[in-house]
PDB file of C-alpha atoms and ligand atoms in Angstrom:
ATOM      1  CA  MET M 246       0.293   0.084  -0.231  1.00  0.00           C
ATOM      2  CA  ARG M 247       1.223   3.875  -0.354  1.00  0.00           C
ATOM      3  CA  LYS M 248       2.056   4.981   1.843  1.00  0.00           C
ATOM      4  CA  ILE M 249       2.195   9.668   2.518  1.00  0.00           C
ATOM      5  CA  ALA M 250       2.210  11.393   5.945  1.00  0.00           C
ATOM      6  CA  ILE M 251       0.776  14.340   6.601  1.00  0.00           C
ATOM      7  CA  ILE M 252       2.674  16.395   9.748  1.00  0.00           C
ATOM      8  CA  GLY M 253       0.448  19.335  11.257  1.00  0.00           C
ATOM      9  CA  GLY M 254       1.369  22.882  11.956  1.00  0.00           C
ATOM     10  CA  SER M 255      -0.019  25.059  14.423  1.00  0.00           C
ATOM     11  CA  GLY M 256      -3.768  24.584  14.610  1.00  0.00           C
ATOM     12  CA  LEU M 257      -3.721  21.797  13.335  1.00  0.00           C
ATOM     13  CA  THR M 258      -3.501  18.320  15.937  1.00  0.00           C
ATOM     14  CA  GLU M 259      -5.777  15.667  14.270  1.00  0.00           C
ATOM     15  CA  LEU M 260      -7.338  15.228  10.743  1.00  0.00           C
ATOM     16  CA  ALA M 261     -10.751  15.353  10.456  1.00  0.00           C
ATOM     17  CA  GLY M 262     -13.371  12.544   9.238  1.00  0.00           C
ATOM     18  CA  LEU M 263     -10.662   9.977   8.754  1.00  0.00           C
ATOM     19  CA  GLU M 264     -11.296   6.805  10.272  1.00  0.00           C
ATOM     20  CA  ILE M 265      -8.657   5.482  12.903  1.00  0.00           C
ATOM     21  CA  VAL M 266      -7.103   2.086  11.684  1.00  0.00           C
ATOM     22  CA  ASP M 267      -3.993   2.213  13.716  1.00  0.00           C
ATOM     23  CA  THR M 268      -1.762   4.449  16.094  1.00  0.00           C
ATOM     24  CA  LEU M 269       2.257   3.846  15.854  1.00  0.00           C
ATOM     25  CA  GLU M 270       4.154   4.918  18.792  1.00  0.00           C
ATOM     26  CA  ARG M 271       7.454   3.538  18.230  1.00  0.00           C
ATOM     27  CA  ASP M 272      10.695   4.897  19.599  1.00  0.00           C
ATOM     28  CA  THR M 273      14.060   5.774  17.225  1.00  0.00           C
ATOM     29  CA  PRO M 274      17.944   6.193  17.359  1.00  0.00           C
ATOM     30  CA  TRP M 275      17.114   9.988  18.496  1.00  0.00           C
ATOM     31  CA  GLY M 276      13.943   9.865  20.456  1.00  0.00           C
ATOM     32  CA  MET M 277       9.668   9.531  20.772  1.00  0.00           C
ATOM     33  CA  PRO M 278       8.385  11.777  17.974  1.00  0.00           C
ATOM     34  CA  SER M 279       6.095  14.617  18.956  1.00  0.00           C
ATOM     35  CA  ALA M 280       3.251  12.179  19.425  1.00  0.00           C
ATOM     36  CA  PRO M 281       1.755   9.198  18.617  1.00  0.00           C
ATOM     37  CA  ILE M 282       1.644   8.607  15.377  1.00  0.00           C
ATOM     38  CA  THR M 283      -2.321   7.283  13.741  1.00  0.00           C
ATOM     39  CA  VAL M 284      -2.209   5.145  10.761  1.00  0.00           C
ATOM     40  CA  THR M 285      -5.965   5.575   8.392  1.00  0.00           C
ATOM     41  CA  HIS M 286      -6.620   3.166   5.153  1.00  0.00           C
ATOM     42  CA  ILE M 287      -8.498   5.239   2.273  1.00  0.00           C
ATOM     43  CA  ASN M 288      -8.935   2.512  -0.424  1.00  0.00           C
ATOM     44  CA  ASN M 289      -4.963   1.910  -1.183  1.00  0.00           C
ATOM     45  CA  LEU M 290      -3.316   4.666   0.191  1.00  0.00           C
ATOM     46  CA  GLU M 291      -2.679   4.761   3.400  1.00  0.00           C
ATOM     47  CA  VAL M 292      -1.851   7.925   5.432  1.00  0.00           C
ATOM     48  CA  LEU M 293      -0.148   8.538   8.615  1.00  0.00           C
ATOM     49  CA  PHE M 294      -0.879  11.957  10.792  1.00  0.00           C
ATOM     50  CA  LEU M 295       1.647  13.271  12.853  1.00  0.00           C
ATOM     51  CA  PRO M 296       0.871  16.311  14.817  1.00  0.00           C
ATOM     52  CA  ARG M 297       4.365  18.530  14.711  1.00  0.00           C
ATOM     53  CA  HIS M 298       3.606  20.237  18.143  1.00  0.00           C
ATOM     54  CA  GLY M 299       2.403  17.217  20.262  1.00  0.00           C
ATOM     55  CA  ASN M 300      -1.278  15.950  20.996  1.00  0.00           C
ATOM     56  CA  PRO M 301      -2.332  18.446  23.004  1.00  0.00           C
ATOM     57  CA  HIS M 302       0.080  21.347  21.420  1.00  0.00           C
ATOM     58  CA  THR M 303       3.052  21.524  23.489  1.00  0.00           C
ATOM     59  CA  ILE M 304       6.184  21.703  21.901  1.00  0.00           C
ATOM     60  CA  LEU M 305       8.161  24.925  20.986  1.00  0.00           C
ATOM     61  CA  PRO M 306       9.462  25.096  17.355  1.00  0.00           C
ATOM     62  CA  ASP M 307      12.770  25.327  18.523  1.00  0.00           C
ATOM     63  CA  GLN M 308      12.381  22.349  20.592  1.00  0.00           C
ATOM     64  CA  ILE M 309      10.409  19.415  18.180  1.00  0.00           C
ATOM     65  CA  ASN M 310      12.308  16.271  17.660  1.00  0.00           C
ATOM     66  CA  TYR M 311      12.444  16.318  14.232  1.00  0.00           C
ATOM     67  CA  ARG M 312      14.770  14.242  13.870  1.00  0.00           C
ATOM     68  CA  ALA M 313      13.018  11.324  15.643  1.00  0.00           C
ATOM     69  CA  ASN M 314       9.677  12.859  14.170  1.00  0.00           C
ATOM     70  CA  ILE M 315      11.271  11.986  10.039  1.00  0.00           C
ATOM     71  CA  TRP M 316      13.031   9.687  10.727  1.00  0.00           C
ATOM     72  CA  ALA M 317       9.710   7.559  12.175  1.00  0.00           C
ATOM     73  CA  LEU M 318       7.976   8.248   9.479  1.00  0.00           C
ATOM     74  CA  HIS M 319      10.602   7.502   7.396  1.00  0.00           C
ATOM     75  CA  ALA M 320      10.482   3.266   9.194  1.00  0.00           C
ATOM     76  CA  ALA M 321       7.013   3.453   9.004  1.00  0.00           C
ATOM     77  CA  ASP M 322       8.412   3.589   5.075  1.00  0.00           C
ATOM     78  CA  VAL M 323       5.887   6.402   4.235  1.00  0.00           C
ATOM     79  CA  SER M 324       7.972   7.894   0.864  1.00  0.00           C
ATOM     80  CA  GLU M 325       5.871  11.447   0.860  1.00  0.00           C
ATOM     81  CA  ILE M 326       5.461  14.106   3.554  1.00  0.00           C
ATOM     82  CA  ILE M 327       2.682  17.332   4.072  1.00  0.00           C
ATOM     83  CA  ALA M 328       3.574  19.397   5.758  1.00  0.00           C
ATOM     84  CA  VAL M 329       1.775  22.176   7.207  1.00  0.00           C
ATOM     85  CA  ASN M 330       2.992  25.232   8.841  1.00  0.00           C
ATOM     86  CA  ALA M 331       0.912  28.704  10.190  1.00  0.00           C
ATOM     87  CA  VAL M 332       2.943  31.616   8.781  1.00  0.00           C
ATOM     88  CA  GLY M 333       3.434  35.261   9.322  1.00  0.00           C
ATOM     89  CA  GLY M 334       2.338  37.017   6.068  1.00  0.00           C
ATOM     90  CA  ILE M 335       5.393  39.515   4.725  1.00  0.00           C
ATOM     91  CA  THR M 336       4.639  40.123   1.283  1.00  0.00           C
ATOM     92  CA  GLN M 337       1.573  41.767  -0.357  1.00  0.00           C
ATOM     93  CA  ALA M 338      -0.227  39.026  -1.372  1.00  0.00           C
ATOM     94  CA  MET M 339       0.805  36.651   1.103  1.00  0.00           C
ATOM     95  CA  THR M 340      -2.589  38.229   3.963  1.00  0.00           C
ATOM     96  CA  PRO M 341      -3.475  36.043   6.440  1.00  0.00           C
ATOM     97  CA  ARG M 342      -6.232  32.912   5.662  1.00  0.00           C
ATOM     98  CA  ARG M 343      -4.176  32.372   2.559  1.00  0.00           C
ATOM     99  CA  ILE M 344      -3.064  29.387   1.436  1.00  0.00           C
ATOM    100  CA  VAL M 345       0.359  29.377  -0.121  1.00  0.00           C
ATOM    101  CA  ILE M 346       2.669  26.566  -1.870  1.00  0.00           C
ATOM    102  CA  PRO M 347       6.148  27.495  -1.053  1.00  0.00           C
ATOM    103  CA  ASP M 348       8.915  27.116  -3.482  1.00  0.00           C
ATOM    104  CA  GLN M 349      11.956  27.986  -1.637  1.00  0.00           C
ATOM    105  CA  LEU M 350      13.556  29.096   1.909  1.00  0.00           C
ATOM    106  CA  ILE M 351      15.804  30.585   3.446  1.00  0.00           C
ATOM    107  CA  ASP M 352      17.054  29.150   6.864  1.00  0.00           C
ATOM    108  CA  TYR M 353      18.001  31.685   9.709  1.00  0.00           C
ATOM    109  CA  THR M 354      17.437  29.063  12.682  1.00  0.00           C
ATOM    110  CA  HIS M 355      20.024  27.819  14.618  1.00  0.00           C
ATOM    111  CA  GLY M 356      21.016  25.226  17.382  1.00  0.00           C
ATOM    112  CA  ARG M 357      18.655  22.694  16.133  1.00  0.00           C
ATOM    113  CA  ALA M 358      20.361  18.925  15.015  1.00  0.00           C
ATOM    114  CA  ALA M 359      19.532  18.930  11.179  1.00  0.00           C
ATOM    115  CA  THR M 360      21.318  15.953   9.680  1.00  0.00           C
ATOM    116  CA  PHE M 361      21.258  12.310  10.185  1.00  0.00           C
ATOM    117  CA  TYR M 362      24.693  11.948   8.470  1.00  0.00           C
ATOM    118  CA  GLU M 363      26.474  12.444  12.296  1.00  0.00           C
ATOM    119  CA  ALA M 364      25.568   9.125  13.122  1.00  0.00           C
ATOM    120  CA  GLY M 365      26.467   8.146   9.206  1.00  0.00           C
ATOM    121  CA  LEU M 366      22.390   7.480   8.436  1.00  0.00           C
ATOM    122  CA  ALA M 367      22.356   9.841   5.809  1.00  0.00           C
ATOM    123  CA  GLU M 368      24.632  11.801   3.202  1.00  0.00           C
ATOM    124  CA  PRO M 369      26.058  14.497   3.838  1.00  0.00           C
ATOM    125  CA  HIS M 370      25.762  16.576   0.762  1.00  0.00           C
ATOM    126  CA  ILE M 371      21.975  16.664  -0.200  1.00  0.00           C
ATOM    127  CA  ASP M 372      21.510  18.120  -2.674  1.00  0.00           C
ATOM    128  CA  PHE M 373      18.488  20.915  -1.853  1.00  0.00           C
ATOM    129  CA  THR M 374      18.790  23.677  -4.452  1.00  0.00           C
ATOM    130  CA  HIS M 375      14.740  23.545  -4.881  1.00  0.00           C
ATOM    131  CA  PRO M 376      13.574  21.939  -0.771  1.00  0.00           C
ATOM    132  CA  TYR M 377      10.317  21.246  -1.584  1.00  0.00           C
ATOM    133  CA  SER M 378       9.290  18.429  -3.827  1.00  0.00           C
ATOM    134  CA  ALA M 379       7.652  19.724  -7.589  1.00  0.00           C
ATOM    135  CA  SER M 380       5.680  16.934  -7.687  1.00  0.00           C
ATOM    136  CA  LEU M 381       3.657  17.104  -3.731  1.00  0.00           C
ATOM    137  CA  ARG M 382       3.411  21.374  -4.269  1.00  0.00           C
ATOM    138  CA  ARG M 383       1.778  20.485  -8.022  1.00  0.00           C
ATOM    139  CA  GLN M 384      -1.003  17.980  -6.640  1.00  0.00           C
ATOM    140  CA  LEU M 385      -0.884  20.251  -3.872  1.00  0.00           C
ATOM    141  CA  ILE M 386      -2.391  23.540  -6.265  1.00  0.00           C
ATOM    142  CA  VAL M 387      -4.423  21.428  -8.153  1.00  0.00           C
ATOM    143  CA  ALA M 388      -6.475  20.263  -4.535  1.00  0.00           C
ATOM    144  CA  ALA M 389      -6.901  23.791  -3.850  1.00  0.00           C
ATOM    145  CA  ASN M 390      -7.840  24.535  -7.212  1.00  0.00           C
ATOM    146  CA  LYS M 391     -10.253  21.820  -6.916  1.00  0.00           C
ATOM    147  CA  THR M 392     -11.836  22.829  -3.935  1.00  0.00           C
ATOM    148  CA  GLN M 393     -11.567  26.587  -4.657  1.00  0.00           C
ATOM    149  CA  ALA M 394      -9.466  27.701  -1.669  1.00  0.00           C
ATOM    150  CA  ASP M 395      -7.484  30.812  -3.105  1.00  0.00           C
ATOM    151  CA  ILE M 396      -3.974  30.177  -2.007  1.00  0.00           C
ATOM    152  CA  VAL M 397      -0.741  31.727  -3.613  1.00  0.00           C
ATOM    153  CA  ALA M 398       1.402  29.262  -5.760  1.00  0.00           C
ATOM    154  CA  THR M 399       5.052  30.174  -4.807  1.00  0.00           C
ATOM    155  CA  ALA M 400       6.414  32.054  -2.274  1.00  0.00           C
ATOM    156  CA  THR M 401      10.281  32.230  -0.282  1.00  0.00           C
ATOM    157  CA  TYR M 402       9.840  31.037   2.897  1.00  0.00           C
ATOM    158  CA  ALA M 403      11.582  32.549   6.576  1.00  0.00           C
ATOM    159  CA  VAL M 404      12.095  30.021   9.228  1.00  0.00           C
ATOM    160  CA  THR M 405      13.210  31.391  12.280  1.00  0.00           C
ATOM    161  CA  GLN M 406      14.227  30.597  15.445  1.00  0.00           C
ATOM    162  CA  GLY M 407      11.304  31.537  17.298  1.00  0.00           C
ATOM    163  CA  PRO M 408       9.884  30.832  19.816  1.00  0.00           C
ATOM    164  CA  ARG M 409       9.594  34.737  19.254  1.00  0.00           C
ATOM    165  CA  LEU M 410       8.386  36.677  16.189  1.00  0.00           C
ATOM    166  CA  GLU M 411      10.170  38.610  14.733  1.00  0.00           C
ATOM    167  CA  THR M 412      10.700  42.837  15.444  1.00  0.00           C
ATOM    168  CA  ALA M 413      10.690  44.706  12.653  1.00  0.00           C
ATOM    169  CA  ALA M 414      14.032  45.815  11.039  1.00  0.00           C
ATOM    170  CA  GLU M 415      13.413  42.281  11.456  1.00  0.00           C
ATOM    171  CA  ILE M 416      11.037  41.581   9.184  1.00  0.00           C
ATOM    172  CA  LEU M 417      12.297  44.237   6.590  1.00  0.00           C
ATOM    173  CA  ARG M 418      15.297  41.819   6.741  1.00  0.00           C
ATOM    174  CA  LEU M 419      13.780  38.612   5.696  1.00  0.00           C
ATOM    175  CA  GLU M 420      12.083  40.937   2.601  1.00  0.00           C
ATOM    176  CA  LYS M 421      15.173  42.260   1.130  1.00  0.00           C
ATOM    177  CA  ASP M 422      16.373  38.991   1.251  1.00  0.00           C
ATOM    178  CA  GLY M 423      13.308  37.846  -0.297  1.00  0.00           C
ATOM    179  CA  ASN M 424      11.371  35.780   1.403  1.00  0.00           C
ATOM    180  CA  ASP M 425       7.621  36.082   1.646  1.00  0.00           C
ATOM    181  CA  ILE M 426       5.912  34.128   4.794  1.00  0.00           C
ATOM    182  CA  VAL M 427       7.922  33.804   7.749  1.00  0.00           C
ATOM    183  CA  GLY M 428       7.240  30.737  10.420  1.00  0.00           C
ATOM    184  CA  MET M 429       9.572  28.696  12.719  1.00  0.00           C
ATOM    185  CA  THR M 430       9.711  25.037  11.426  1.00  0.00           C
ATOM    186  CA  SER M 431      10.169  24.065   8.012  1.00  0.00           C
ATOM    187  CA  MET M 432      13.738  23.307   8.891  1.00  0.00           C
ATOM    188  CA  PRO M 433      15.002  21.101   9.226  1.00  0.00           C
ATOM    189  CA  GLU M 434      12.197  19.039   9.114  1.00  0.00           C
ATOM    190  CA  ALA M 435      12.339  19.679   4.661  1.00  0.00           C
ATOM    191  CA  SER M 436      16.281  18.960   4.753  1.00  0.00           C
ATOM    192  CA  LEU M 437      15.627  15.417   6.945  1.00  0.00           C
ATOM    193  CA  ALA M 438      13.618  14.335   4.275  1.00  0.00           C
ATOM    194  CA  ARG M 439      15.328  15.006   1.663  1.00  0.00           C
ATOM    195  CA  GLU M 440      18.257  13.376   3.774  1.00  0.00           C
ATOM    196  CA  LEU M 441      15.695  10.379   3.375  1.00  0.00           C
ATOM    197  CA  ALA M 442      15.107  11.021  -0.297  1.00  0.00           C
ATOM    198  CA  ILE M 443      11.197  11.141   1.314  1.00  0.00           C
ATOM    199  CA  ASP M 444       9.831  13.923  -0.946  1.00  0.00           C
ATOM    200  CA  TYR M 445       8.277  16.785   0.641  1.00  0.00           C
ATOM    201  CA  ALA M 446       6.633  19.806   0.488  1.00  0.00           C
ATOM    202  CA  CYS M 447       5.014  22.522   3.119  1.00  0.00           C
ATOM    203  CA  CYS M 448       0.738  24.019   3.215  1.00  0.00           C
ATOM    204  CA  ALA M 449       1.485  27.242   4.571  1.00  0.00           C
ATOM    205  CA  LEU M 450      -1.374  28.865   6.548  1.00  0.00           C
ATOM    206  CA  VAL M 451      -0.895  33.351   6.883  1.00  0.00           C
ATOM    207  CA  VAL M 452      -2.581  33.773  10.698  1.00  0.00           C
ATOM    208  CA  ASN M 453      -0.899  37.454  10.809  1.00  0.00           C
ATOM    209  CA  TRP M 454       0.686  39.979   8.951  1.00  0.00           C
ATOM    210  CA  ALA M 455       4.340  40.054  10.263  1.00  0.00           C
ATOM    211  CA  ALA M 456       5.858  42.251  12.712  1.00  0.00           C
ATOM    212  CA  GLY M 457       5.556  45.725  11.400  1.00  0.00           C
ATOM    213  CA  LYS M 458       3.506  44.597   8.214  1.00  0.00           C
ATOM    214  CA  SER M 459       0.572  46.467   9.685  1.00  0.00           C
ATOM    215  CA  ASP M 460      -0.524  48.784  12.140  1.00  0.00           C
ATOM    216  CA  VAL M 461      -2.453  46.283  14.211  1.00  0.00           C
ATOM    217  CA  ALA M 462      -0.982  44.606  17.112  1.00  0.00           C
ATOM    218  CA  ILE M 463       0.149  40.966  16.625  1.00  0.00           C
ATOM    219  CA  THR M 464      -1.942  39.229  19.828  1.00  0.00           C
ATOM    220  CA  MET M 465      -2.864  35.721  19.977  1.00  0.00           C
ATOM    221  CA  ALA M 466      -6.388  36.313  20.086  1.00  0.00           C
ATOM    222  CA  ALA M 467      -5.961  37.154  16.632  1.00  0.00           C
ATOM    223  CA  ILE M 468      -3.172  34.484  15.073  1.00  0.00           C
ATOM    224  CA  GLU M 469      -6.007  31.600  16.888  1.00  0.00           C
ATOM    225  CA  HIS M 470      -8.760  33.170  15.204  1.00  0.00           C
ATOM    226  CA  ASN M 471      -7.085  33.031  11.742  1.00  0.00           C
ATOM    227  CA  LEU M 472      -5.839  29.050  12.747  1.00  0.00           C
ATOM    228  CA  ARG M 473      -9.825  28.720  13.727  1.00  0.00           C
ATOM    229  CA  ALA M 474     -10.724  29.673   9.803  1.00  0.00           C
ATOM    230  CA  GLY M 475      -8.091  29.116   7.931  1.00  0.00           C
ATOM    231  CA  MET M 476      -7.315  25.521   9.788  1.00  0.00           C
ATOM    232  CA  ASP M 477     -11.323  24.217   8.132  1.00  0.00           C
ATOM    233  CA  LYS M 478     -10.035  25.422   4.328  1.00  0.00           C
ATOM    234  CA  ILE M 479      -6.874  22.614   4.982  1.00  0.00           C
ATOM    235  CA  GLN M 480      -8.673  20.308   6.228  1.00  0.00           C
ATOM    236  CA  THR M 481     -11.183  20.217   2.926  1.00  0.00           C
ATOM    237  CA  LEU M 482      -7.544  20.684   0.737  1.00  0.00           C
ATOM    238  CA  MET M 483      -5.438  17.467   2.621  1.00  0.00           C
ATOM    239  CA  ALA M 484      -9.199  15.654   1.805  1.00  0.00           C
ATOM    240  CA  MET M 485      -9.526  16.515  -1.500  1.00  0.00           C
ATOM    241  CA  LEU M 486      -6.155  15.748  -1.713  1.00  0.00           C
ATOM    242  CA  ILE M 487      -5.889  12.159  -0.580  1.00  0.00           C
ATOM    243  CA  ASN M 488      -9.125  11.811  -2.299  1.00  0.00           C
ATOM    244  CA  ASN M 489      -7.284  12.769  -5.933  1.00  0.00           C
ATOM    245  CA  LYS M 490      -4.544  10.524  -4.682  1.00  0.00           C
ATOM    246  CA  SER M 491      -6.270   7.334  -3.371  1.00  0.00           C
TER     247      SER M 491
HETATM  248  N1  LIG E 574       6.838  34.843  12.557  1.00  0.00           N
HETATM  249  C1  LIG E 574       7.529  33.773  13.050  1.00  0.00           C
HETATM  250  N2  LIG E 574       6.530  31.869  12.722  1.00  0.00           N
HETATM  251  C2  LIG E 574       5.034  33.066  13.250  1.00  0.00           C
HETATM  252  C3  LIG E 574       4.956  33.897  12.390  1.00  0.00           C
HETATM  253  C4  LIG E 574       5.098  34.843  12.320  1.00  0.00           C
HETATM  254  O1  LIG E 574       5.336  35.300  12.296  1.00  0.00           O
HETATM  255  N3  LIG E 574       3.410  33.422  12.818  1.00  0.00           N
HETATM  256  C5  LIG E 574       3.152  31.662  12.751  1.00  0.00           C
HETATM  257  N4  LIG E 574       4.307  31.837  12.591  1.00  0.00           N
END
């Protein structure tokens, strides 16, 4: 059976409407993943789901055991991962509640365990020219168009260390660097997946204007409001993608 995984971000700790047939709670050489992985069968497709921040959401972006998460999916024979990430919008088109399928990223994180190489389990110098899988991105865009979701189909994702949000000057610098959206969780997730030859794409939901990009203060209440509204659209998009693949 073909296997795909969805890694849920903030606001997405479960997939709606899918019957769970198994739950995986396996240790990895890097420790336990963020949460048990739930398994669903749809026709001839197996869908695994892992909430990146745990369930309930307790693990901060810089504290996530990215290696355990990706290794656990690899050990379960997953060949494709769709990652869902909540992000801030930097450039004009990246308005709150928009879904964005980035094609590039710039990594500003530091101090995160970012390779399987040190254990001899991967090549050190992976080709990362195109960090997100073109094929999976296409599938996401097709599914989004079918659900009539309002998406942006190319963007550059700035991955910051967090857990604090950025200063206005930091966001200006990120914009000058060519970034469109900013979040804290696409790295090292994307490169770890590449080390293990797993196809990986990101489905980002904009939940706020990045620092200095609007006159309104960034509040958790507003972020959570946009998360709730936007994640409904993400659930619909995931259901369409799964339906198209199964
Ligand atoms: N910055 C960084 N990460 C984020 C943001 C932001 O503004 N919004 C959601 N995740």
